[in-house]
PQR file with spaces between the fields and no chain letter, atoms N, CA, C, O and H, PARSE charges and radii, in Angstrom:
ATOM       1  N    UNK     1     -20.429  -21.468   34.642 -0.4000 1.5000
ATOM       2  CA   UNK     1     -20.060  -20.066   34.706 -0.0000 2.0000
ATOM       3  C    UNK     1     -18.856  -19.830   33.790  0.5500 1.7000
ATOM       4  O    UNK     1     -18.017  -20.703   33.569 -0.5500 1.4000
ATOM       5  N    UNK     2     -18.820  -18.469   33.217 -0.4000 1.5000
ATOM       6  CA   UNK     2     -17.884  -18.138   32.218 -0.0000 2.0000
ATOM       7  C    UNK     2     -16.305  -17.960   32.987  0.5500 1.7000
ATOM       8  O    UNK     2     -16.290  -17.674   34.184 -0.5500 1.4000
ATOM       9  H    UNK     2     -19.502  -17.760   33.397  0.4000 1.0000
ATOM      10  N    UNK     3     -15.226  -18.112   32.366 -0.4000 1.5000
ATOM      11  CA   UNK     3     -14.413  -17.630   33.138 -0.0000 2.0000
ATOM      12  C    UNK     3     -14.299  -16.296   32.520  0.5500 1.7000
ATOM      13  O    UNK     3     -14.618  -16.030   31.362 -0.5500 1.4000
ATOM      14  H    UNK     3     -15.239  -18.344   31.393  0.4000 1.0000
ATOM      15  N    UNK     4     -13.658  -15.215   33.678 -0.4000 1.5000
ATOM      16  CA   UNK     4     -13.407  -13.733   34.058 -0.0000 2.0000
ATOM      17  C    UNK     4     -12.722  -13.632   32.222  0.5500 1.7000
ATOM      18  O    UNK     4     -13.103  -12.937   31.280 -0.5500 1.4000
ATOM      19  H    UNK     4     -13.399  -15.431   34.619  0.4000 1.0000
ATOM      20  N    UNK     5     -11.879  -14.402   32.300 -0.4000 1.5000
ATOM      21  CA   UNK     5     -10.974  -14.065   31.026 -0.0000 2.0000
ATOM      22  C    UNK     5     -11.908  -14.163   29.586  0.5500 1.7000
ATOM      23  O    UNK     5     -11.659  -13.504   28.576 -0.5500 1.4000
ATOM      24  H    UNK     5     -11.569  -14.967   33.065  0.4000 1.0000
ATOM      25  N    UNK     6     -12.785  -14.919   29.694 -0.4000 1.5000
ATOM      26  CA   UNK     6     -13.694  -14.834   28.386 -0.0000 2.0000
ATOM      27  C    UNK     6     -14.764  -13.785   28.264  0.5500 1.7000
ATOM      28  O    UNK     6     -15.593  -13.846   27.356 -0.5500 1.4000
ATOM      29  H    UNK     6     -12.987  -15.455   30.514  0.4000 1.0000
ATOM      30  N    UNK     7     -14.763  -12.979   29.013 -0.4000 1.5000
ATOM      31  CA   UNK     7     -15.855  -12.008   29.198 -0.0000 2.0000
ATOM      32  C    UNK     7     -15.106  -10.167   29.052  0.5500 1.7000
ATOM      33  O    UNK     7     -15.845   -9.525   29.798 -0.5500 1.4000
ATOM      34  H    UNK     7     -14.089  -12.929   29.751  0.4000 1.0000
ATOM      35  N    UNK     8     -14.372   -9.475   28.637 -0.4000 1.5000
ATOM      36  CA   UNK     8     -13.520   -8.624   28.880 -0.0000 2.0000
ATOM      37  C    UNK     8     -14.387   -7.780   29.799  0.5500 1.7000
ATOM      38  O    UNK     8     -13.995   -7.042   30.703 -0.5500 1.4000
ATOM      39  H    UNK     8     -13.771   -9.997   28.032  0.4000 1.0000
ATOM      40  N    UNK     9     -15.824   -8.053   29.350 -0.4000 1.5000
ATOM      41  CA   UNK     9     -16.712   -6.856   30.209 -0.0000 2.0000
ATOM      42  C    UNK     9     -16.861   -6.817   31.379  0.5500 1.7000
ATOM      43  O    UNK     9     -17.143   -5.783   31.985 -0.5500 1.4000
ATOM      44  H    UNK     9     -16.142   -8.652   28.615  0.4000 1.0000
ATOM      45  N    UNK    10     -16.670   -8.135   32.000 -0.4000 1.5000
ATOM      46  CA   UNK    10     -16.834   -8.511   33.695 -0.0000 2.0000
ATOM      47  C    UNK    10     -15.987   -7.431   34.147  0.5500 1.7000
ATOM      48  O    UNK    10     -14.890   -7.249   33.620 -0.5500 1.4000
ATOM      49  H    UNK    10     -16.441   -8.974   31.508  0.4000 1.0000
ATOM      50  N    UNK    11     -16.459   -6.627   35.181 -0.4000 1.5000
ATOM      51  CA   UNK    11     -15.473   -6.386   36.199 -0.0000 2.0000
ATOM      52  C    UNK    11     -14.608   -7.214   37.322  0.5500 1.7000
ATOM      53  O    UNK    11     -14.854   -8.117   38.122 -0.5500 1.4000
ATOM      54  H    UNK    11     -17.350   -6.775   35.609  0.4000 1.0000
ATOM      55  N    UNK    12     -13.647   -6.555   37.015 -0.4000 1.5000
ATOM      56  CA   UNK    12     -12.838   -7.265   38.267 -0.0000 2.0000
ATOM      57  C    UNK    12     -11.807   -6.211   39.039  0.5500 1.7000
ATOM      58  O    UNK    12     -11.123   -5.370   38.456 -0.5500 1.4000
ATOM      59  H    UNK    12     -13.447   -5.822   36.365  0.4000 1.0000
ATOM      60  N    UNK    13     -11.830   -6.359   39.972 -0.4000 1.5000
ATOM      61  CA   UNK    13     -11.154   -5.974   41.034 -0.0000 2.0000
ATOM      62  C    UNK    13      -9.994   -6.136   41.565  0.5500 1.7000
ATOM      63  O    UNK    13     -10.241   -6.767   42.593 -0.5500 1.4000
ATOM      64  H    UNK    13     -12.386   -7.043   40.445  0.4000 1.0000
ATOM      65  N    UNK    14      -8.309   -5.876   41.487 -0.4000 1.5000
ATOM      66  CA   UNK    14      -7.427   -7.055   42.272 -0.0000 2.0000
ATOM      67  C    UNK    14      -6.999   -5.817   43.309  0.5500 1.7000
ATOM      68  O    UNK    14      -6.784   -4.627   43.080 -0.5500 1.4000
ATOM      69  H    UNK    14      -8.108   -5.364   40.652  0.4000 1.0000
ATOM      70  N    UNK    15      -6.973   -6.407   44.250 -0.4000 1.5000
ATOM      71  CA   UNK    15      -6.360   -5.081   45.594 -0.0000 2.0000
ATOM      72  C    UNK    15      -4.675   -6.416   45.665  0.5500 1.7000
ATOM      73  O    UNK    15      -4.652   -7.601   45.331 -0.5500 1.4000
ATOM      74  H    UNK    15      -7.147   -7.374   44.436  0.4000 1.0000
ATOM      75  N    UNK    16      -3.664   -5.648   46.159 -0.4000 1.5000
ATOM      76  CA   UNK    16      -2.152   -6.157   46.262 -0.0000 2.0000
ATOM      77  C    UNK    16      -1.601   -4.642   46.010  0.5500 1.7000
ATOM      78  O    UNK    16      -2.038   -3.503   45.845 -0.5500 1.4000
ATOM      79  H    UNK    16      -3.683   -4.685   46.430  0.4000 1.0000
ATOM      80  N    UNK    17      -0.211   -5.438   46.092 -0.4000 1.5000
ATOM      81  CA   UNK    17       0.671   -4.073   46.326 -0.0000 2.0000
ATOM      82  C    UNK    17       1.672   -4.485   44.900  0.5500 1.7000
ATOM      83  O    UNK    17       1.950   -5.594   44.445 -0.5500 1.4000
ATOM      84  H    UNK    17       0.144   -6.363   46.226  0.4000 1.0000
ATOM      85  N    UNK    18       2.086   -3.024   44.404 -0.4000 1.5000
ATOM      86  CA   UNK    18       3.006   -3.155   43.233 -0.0000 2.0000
ATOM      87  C    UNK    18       4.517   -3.737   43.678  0.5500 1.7000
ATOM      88  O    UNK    18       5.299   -3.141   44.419 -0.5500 1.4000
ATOM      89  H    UNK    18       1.859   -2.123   44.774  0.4000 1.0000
ATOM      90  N    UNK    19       4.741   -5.047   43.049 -0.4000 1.5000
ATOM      91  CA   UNK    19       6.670   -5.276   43.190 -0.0000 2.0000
ATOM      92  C    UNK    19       6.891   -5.022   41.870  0.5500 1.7000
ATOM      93  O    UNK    19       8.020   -5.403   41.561 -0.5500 1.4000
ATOM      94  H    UNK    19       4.106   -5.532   42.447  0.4000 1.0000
ATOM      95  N    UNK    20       6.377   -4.607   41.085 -0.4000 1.5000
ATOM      96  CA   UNK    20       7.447   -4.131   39.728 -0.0000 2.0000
ATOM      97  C    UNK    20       7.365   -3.406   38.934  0.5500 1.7000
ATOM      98  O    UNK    20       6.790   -3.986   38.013 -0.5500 1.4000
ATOM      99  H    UNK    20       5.460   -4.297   41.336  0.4000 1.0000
ATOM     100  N    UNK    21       7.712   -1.848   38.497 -0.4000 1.5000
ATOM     101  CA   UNK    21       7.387   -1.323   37.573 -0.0000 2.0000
ATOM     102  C    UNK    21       8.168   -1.157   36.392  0.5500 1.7000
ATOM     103  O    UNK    21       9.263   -0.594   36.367 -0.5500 1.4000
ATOM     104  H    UNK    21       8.179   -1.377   39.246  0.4000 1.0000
ATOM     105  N    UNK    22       7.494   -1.732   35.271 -0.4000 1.5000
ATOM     106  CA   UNK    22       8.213   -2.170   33.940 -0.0000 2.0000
ATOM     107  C    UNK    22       7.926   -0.428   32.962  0.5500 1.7000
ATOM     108  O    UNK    22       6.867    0.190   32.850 -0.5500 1.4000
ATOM     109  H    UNK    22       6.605   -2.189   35.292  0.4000 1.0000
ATOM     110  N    UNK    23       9.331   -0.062   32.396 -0.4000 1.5000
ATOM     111  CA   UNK    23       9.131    1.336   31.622 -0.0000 2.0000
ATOM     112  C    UNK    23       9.681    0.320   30.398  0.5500 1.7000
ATOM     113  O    UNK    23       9.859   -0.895   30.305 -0.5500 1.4000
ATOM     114  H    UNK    23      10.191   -0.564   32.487  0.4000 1.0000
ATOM     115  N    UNK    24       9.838    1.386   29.582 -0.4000 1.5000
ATOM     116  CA   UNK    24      10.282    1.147   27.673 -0.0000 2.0000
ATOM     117  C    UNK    24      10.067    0.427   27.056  0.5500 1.7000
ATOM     118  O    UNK    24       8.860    0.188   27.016 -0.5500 1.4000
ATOM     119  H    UNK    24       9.693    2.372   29.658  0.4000 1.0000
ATOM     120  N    UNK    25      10.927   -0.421   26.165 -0.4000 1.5000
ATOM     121  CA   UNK    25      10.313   -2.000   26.176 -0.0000 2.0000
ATOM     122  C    UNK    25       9.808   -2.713   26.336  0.5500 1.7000
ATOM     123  O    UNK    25       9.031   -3.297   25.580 -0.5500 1.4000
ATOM     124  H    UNK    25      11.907   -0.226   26.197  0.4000 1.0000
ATOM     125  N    UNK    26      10.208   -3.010   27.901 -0.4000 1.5000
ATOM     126  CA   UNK    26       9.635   -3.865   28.951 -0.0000 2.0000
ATOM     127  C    UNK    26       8.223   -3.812   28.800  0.5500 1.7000
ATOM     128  O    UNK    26       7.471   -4.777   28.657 -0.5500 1.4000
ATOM     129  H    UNK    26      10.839   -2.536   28.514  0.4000 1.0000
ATOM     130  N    UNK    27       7.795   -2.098   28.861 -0.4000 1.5000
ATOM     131  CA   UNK    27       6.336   -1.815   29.479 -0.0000 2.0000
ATOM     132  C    UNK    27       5.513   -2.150   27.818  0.5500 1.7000
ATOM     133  O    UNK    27       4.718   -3.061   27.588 -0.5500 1.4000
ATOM     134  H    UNK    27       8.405   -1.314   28.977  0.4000 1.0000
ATOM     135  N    UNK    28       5.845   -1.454   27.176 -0.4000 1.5000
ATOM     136  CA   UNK    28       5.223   -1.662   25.551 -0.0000 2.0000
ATOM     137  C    UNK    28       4.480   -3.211   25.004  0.5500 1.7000
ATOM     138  O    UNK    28       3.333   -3.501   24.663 -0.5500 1.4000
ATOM     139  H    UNK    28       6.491   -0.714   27.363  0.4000 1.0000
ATOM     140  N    UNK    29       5.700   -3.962   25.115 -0.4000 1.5000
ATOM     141  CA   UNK    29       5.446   -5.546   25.558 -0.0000 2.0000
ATOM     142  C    UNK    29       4.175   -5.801   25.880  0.5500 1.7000
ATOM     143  O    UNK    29       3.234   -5.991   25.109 -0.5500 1.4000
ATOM     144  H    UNK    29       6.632   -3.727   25.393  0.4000 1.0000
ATOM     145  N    UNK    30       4.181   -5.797   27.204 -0.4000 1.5000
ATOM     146  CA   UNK    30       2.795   -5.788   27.751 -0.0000 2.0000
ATOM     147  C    UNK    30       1.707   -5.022   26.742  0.5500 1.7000
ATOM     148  O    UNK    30       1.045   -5.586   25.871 -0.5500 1.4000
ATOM     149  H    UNK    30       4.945   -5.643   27.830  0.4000 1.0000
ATOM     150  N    UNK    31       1.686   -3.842   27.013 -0.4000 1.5000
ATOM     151  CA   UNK    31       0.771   -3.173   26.377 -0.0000 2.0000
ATOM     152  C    UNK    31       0.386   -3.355   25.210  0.5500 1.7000
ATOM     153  O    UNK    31      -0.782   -3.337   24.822 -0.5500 1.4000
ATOM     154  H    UNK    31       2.224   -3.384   27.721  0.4000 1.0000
ATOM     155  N    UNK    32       1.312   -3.533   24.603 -0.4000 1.5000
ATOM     156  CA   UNK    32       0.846   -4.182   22.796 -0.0000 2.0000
ATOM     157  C    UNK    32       0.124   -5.147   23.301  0.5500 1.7000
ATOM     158  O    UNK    32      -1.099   -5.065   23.188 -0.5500 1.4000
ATOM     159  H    UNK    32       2.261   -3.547   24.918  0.4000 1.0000
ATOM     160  N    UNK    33       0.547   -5.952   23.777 -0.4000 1.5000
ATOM     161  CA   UNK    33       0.118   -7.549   24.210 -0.0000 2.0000
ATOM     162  C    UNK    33      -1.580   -7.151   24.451  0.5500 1.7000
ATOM     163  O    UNK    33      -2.248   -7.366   23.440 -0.5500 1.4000
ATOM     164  H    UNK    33       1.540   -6.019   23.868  0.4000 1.0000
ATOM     165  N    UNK    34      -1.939   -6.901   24.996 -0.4000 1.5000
ATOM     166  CA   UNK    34      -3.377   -6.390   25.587 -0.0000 2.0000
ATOM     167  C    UNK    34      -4.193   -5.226   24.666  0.5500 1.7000
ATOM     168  O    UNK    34      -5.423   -5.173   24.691 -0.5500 1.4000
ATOM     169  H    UNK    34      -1.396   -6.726   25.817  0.4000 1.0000
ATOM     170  N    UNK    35      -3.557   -4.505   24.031 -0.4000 1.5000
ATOM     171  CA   UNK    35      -4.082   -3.679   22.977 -0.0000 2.0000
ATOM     172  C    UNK    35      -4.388   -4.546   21.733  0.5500 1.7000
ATOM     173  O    UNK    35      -5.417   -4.272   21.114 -0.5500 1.4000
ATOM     174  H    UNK    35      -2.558   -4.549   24.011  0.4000 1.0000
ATOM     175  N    UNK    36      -3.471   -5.740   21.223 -0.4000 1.5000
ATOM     176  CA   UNK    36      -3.564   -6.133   20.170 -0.0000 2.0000
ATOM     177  C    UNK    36      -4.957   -7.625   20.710  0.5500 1.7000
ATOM     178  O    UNK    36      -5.820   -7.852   19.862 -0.5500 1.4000
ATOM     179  H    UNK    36      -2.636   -5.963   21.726  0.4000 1.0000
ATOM     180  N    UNK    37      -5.003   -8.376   21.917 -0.4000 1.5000
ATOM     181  CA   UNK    37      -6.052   -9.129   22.390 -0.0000 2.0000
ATOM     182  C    UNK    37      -7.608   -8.316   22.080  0.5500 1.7000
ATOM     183  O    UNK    37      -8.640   -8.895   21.741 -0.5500 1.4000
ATOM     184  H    UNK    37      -4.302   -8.191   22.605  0.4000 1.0000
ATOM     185  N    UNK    38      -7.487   -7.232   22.241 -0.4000 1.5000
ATOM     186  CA   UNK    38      -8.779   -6.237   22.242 -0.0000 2.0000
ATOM     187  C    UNK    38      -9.107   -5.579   21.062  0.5500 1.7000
ATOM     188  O    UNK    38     -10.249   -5.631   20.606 -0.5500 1.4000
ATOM     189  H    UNK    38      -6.649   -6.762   22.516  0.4000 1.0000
ATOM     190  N    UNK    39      -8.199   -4.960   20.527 -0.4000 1.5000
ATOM     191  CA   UNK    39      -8.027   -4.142   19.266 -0.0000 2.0000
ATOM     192  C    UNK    39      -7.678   -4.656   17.762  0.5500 1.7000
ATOM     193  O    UNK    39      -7.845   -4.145   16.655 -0.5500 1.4000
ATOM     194  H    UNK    39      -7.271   -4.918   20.898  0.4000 1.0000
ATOM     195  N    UNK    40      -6.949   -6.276   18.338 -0.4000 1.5000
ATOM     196  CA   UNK    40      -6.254   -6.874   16.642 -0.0000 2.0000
ATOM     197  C    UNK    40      -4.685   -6.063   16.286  0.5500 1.7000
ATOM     198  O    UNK    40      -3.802   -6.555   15.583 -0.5500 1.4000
ATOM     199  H    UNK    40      -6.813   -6.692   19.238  0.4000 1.0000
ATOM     200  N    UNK    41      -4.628   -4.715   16.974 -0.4000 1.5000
ATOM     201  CA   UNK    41      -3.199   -4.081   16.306 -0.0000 2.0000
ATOM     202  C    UNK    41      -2.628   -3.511   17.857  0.5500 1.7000
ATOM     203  O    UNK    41      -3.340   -3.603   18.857 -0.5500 1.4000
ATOM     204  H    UNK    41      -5.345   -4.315   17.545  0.4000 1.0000
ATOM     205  N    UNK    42      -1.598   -3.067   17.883 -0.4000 1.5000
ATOM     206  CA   UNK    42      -0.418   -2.720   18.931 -0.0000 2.0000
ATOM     207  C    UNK    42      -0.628   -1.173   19.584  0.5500 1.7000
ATOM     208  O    UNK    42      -0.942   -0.289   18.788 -0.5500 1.4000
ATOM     209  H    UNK    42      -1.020   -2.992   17.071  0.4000 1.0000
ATOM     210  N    UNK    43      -0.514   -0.929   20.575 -0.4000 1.5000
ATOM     211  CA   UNK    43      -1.218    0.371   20.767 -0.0000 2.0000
ATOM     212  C    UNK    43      -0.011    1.343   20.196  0.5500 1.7000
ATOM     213  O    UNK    43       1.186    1.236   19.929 -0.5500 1.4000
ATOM     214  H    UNK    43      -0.258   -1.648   21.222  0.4000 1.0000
ATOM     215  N    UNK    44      -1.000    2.317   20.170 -0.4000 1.5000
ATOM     216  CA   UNK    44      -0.591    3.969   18.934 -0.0000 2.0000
ATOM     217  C    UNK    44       0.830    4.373   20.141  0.5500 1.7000
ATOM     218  O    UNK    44       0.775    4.185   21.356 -0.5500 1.4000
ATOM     219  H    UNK    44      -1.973    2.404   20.386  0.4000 1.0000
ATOM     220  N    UNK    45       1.898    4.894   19.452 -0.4000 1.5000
ATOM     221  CA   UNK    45       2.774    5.642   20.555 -0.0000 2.0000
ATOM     222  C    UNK    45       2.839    6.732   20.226  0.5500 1.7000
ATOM     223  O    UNK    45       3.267    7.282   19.211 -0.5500 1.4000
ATOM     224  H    UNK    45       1.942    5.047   18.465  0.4000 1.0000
ATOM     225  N    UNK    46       2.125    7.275   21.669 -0.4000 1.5000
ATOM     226  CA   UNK    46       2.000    8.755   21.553 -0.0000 2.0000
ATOM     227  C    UNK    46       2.789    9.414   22.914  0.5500 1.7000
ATOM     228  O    UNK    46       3.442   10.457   22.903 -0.5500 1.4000
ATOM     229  H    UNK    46       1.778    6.829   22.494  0.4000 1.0000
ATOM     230  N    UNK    47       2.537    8.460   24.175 -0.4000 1.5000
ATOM     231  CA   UNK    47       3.445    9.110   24.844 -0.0000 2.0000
ATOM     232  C    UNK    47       3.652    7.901   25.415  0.5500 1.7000
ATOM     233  O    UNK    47       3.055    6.922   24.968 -0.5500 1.4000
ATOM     234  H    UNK    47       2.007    7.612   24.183  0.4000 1.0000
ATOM     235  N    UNK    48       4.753    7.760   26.759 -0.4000 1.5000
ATOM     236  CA   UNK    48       5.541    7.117   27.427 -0.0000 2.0000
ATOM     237  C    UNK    48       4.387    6.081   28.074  0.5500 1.7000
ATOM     238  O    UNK    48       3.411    6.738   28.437 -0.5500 1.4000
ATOM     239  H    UNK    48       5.238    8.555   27.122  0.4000 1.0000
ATOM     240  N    UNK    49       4.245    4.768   28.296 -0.4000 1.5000
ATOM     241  CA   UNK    49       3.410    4.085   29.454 -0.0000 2.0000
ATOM     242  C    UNK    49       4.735    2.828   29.893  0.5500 1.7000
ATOM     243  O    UNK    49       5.693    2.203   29.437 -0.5500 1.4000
ATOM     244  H    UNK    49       5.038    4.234   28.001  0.4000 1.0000
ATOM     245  N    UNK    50       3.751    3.108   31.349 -0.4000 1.5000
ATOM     246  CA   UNK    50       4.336    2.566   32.430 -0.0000 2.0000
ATOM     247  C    UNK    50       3.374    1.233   33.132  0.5500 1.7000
ATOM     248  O    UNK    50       2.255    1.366   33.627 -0.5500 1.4000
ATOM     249  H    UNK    50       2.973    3.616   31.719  0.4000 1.0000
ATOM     250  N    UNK    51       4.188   -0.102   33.008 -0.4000 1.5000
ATOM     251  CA   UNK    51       3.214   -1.043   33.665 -0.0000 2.0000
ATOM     252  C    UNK    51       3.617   -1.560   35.142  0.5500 1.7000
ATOM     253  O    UNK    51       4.711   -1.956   35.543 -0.5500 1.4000
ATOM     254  H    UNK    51       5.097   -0.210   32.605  0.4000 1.0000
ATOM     255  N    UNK    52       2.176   -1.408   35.943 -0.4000 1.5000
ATOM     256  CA   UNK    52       3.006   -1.408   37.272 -0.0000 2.0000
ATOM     257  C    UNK    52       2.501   -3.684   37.505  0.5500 1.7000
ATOM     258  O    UNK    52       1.477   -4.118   36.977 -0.5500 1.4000
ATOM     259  H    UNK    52       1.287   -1.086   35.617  0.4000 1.0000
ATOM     260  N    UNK    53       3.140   -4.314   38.051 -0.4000 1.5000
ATOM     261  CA   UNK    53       2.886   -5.898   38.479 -0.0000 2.0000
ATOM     262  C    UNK    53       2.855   -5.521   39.635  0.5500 1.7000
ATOM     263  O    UNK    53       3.584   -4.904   40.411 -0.5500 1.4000
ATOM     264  H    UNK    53       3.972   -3.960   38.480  0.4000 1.0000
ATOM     265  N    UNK    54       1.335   -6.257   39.626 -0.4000 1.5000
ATOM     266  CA   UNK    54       0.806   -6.561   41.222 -0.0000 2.0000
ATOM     267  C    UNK    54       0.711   -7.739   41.728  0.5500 1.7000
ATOM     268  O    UNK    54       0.090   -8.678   41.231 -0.5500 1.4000
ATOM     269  H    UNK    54       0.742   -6.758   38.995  0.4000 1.0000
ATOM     270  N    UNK    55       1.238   -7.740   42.598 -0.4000 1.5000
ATOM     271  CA   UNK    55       0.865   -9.093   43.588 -0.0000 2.0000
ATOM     272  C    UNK    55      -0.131   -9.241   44.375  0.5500 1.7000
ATOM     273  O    UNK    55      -0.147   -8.910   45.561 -0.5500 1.4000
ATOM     274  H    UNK    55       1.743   -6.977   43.001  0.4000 1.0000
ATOM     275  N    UNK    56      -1.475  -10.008   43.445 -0.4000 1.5000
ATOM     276  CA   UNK    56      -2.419   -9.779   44.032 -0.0000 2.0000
ATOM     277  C    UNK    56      -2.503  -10.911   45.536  0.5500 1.7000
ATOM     278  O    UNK    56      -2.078  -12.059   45.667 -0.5500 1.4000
ATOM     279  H    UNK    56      -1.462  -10.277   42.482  0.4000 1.0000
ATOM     280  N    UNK    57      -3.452   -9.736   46.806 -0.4000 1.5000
ATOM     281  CA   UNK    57      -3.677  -10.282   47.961 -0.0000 2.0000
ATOM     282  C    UNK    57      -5.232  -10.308   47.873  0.5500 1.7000
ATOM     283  O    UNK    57      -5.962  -10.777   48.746 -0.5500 1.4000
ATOM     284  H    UNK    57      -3.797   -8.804   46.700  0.4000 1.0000
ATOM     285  N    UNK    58      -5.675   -9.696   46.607 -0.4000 1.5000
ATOM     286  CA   UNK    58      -7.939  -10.068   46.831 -0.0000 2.0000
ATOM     287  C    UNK    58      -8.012   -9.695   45.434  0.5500 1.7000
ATOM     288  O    UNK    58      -7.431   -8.863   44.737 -0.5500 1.4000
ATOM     289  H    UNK    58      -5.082   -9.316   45.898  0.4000 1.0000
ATOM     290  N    UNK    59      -8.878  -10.543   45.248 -0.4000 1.5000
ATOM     291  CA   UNK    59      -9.676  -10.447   44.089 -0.0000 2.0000
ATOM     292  C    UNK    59     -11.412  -10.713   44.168  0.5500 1.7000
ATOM     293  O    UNK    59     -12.045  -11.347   45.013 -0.5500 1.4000
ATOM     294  H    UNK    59      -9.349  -11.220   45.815  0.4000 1.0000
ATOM     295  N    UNK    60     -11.682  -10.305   43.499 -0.4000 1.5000
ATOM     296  CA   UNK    60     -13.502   -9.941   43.396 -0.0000 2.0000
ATOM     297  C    UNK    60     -14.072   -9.664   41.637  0.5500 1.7000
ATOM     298  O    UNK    60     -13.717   -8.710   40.945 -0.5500 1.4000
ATOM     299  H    UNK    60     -11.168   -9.790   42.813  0.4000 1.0000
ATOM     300  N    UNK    61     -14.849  -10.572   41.284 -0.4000 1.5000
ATOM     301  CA   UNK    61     -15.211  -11.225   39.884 -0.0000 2.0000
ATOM     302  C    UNK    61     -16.546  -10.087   39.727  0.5500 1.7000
ATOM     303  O    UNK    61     -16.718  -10.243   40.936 -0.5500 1.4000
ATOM     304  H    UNK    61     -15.137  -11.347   41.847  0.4000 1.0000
ATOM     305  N    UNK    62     -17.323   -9.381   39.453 -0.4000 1.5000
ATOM     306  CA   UNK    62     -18.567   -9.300   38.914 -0.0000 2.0000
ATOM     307  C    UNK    62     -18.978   -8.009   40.223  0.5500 1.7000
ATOM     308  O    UNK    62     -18.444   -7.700   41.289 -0.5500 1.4000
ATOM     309  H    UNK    62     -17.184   -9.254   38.471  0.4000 1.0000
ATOM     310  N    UNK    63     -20.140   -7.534   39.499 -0.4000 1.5000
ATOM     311  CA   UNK    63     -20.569   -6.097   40.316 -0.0000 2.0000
ATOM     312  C    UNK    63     -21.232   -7.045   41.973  0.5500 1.7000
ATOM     313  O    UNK    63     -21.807   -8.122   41.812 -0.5500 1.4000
ATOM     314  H    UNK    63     -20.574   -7.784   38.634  0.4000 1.0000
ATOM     315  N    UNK    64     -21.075   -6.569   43.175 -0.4000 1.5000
ATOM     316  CA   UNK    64     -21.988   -7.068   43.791 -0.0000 2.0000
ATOM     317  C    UNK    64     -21.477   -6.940   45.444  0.5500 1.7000
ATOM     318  O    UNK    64     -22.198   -7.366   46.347 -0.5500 1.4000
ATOM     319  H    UNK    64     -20.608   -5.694   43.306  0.4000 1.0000
């Protein structure tokens, strides 16, 4: 079986509760990070994003 991470298309699910929400910098970071894995380049800034860290308590891989 593939793992979740080699597939971007799999759904996945994480239920947990947010301990951290990263703004400016902080949050961009991330977001480039994951825009540029998918896209090759850094996402466009057009307005403000906010990344919330979850501590996941469930997770669930695939439709079903």
């Amino acid at each position: 079986m593939l793992d979740p991470a080699d597939n971007p298309f799999e759904p996945v699910v994480v239920r947990g509760r947010a301990v951290e929400w990263l703004e400016g910098d902080a949050a961009w970071e991330i977001v480039d990070l994951v825009a540029t894995k998918y896209t090759g380049a850094p996402y466009p800034r057009g307005q403000e994003r906010v990344v919330v860290v979850i501590e996941p308590e469930r997770q669930t891989v695939g439709i079903g």
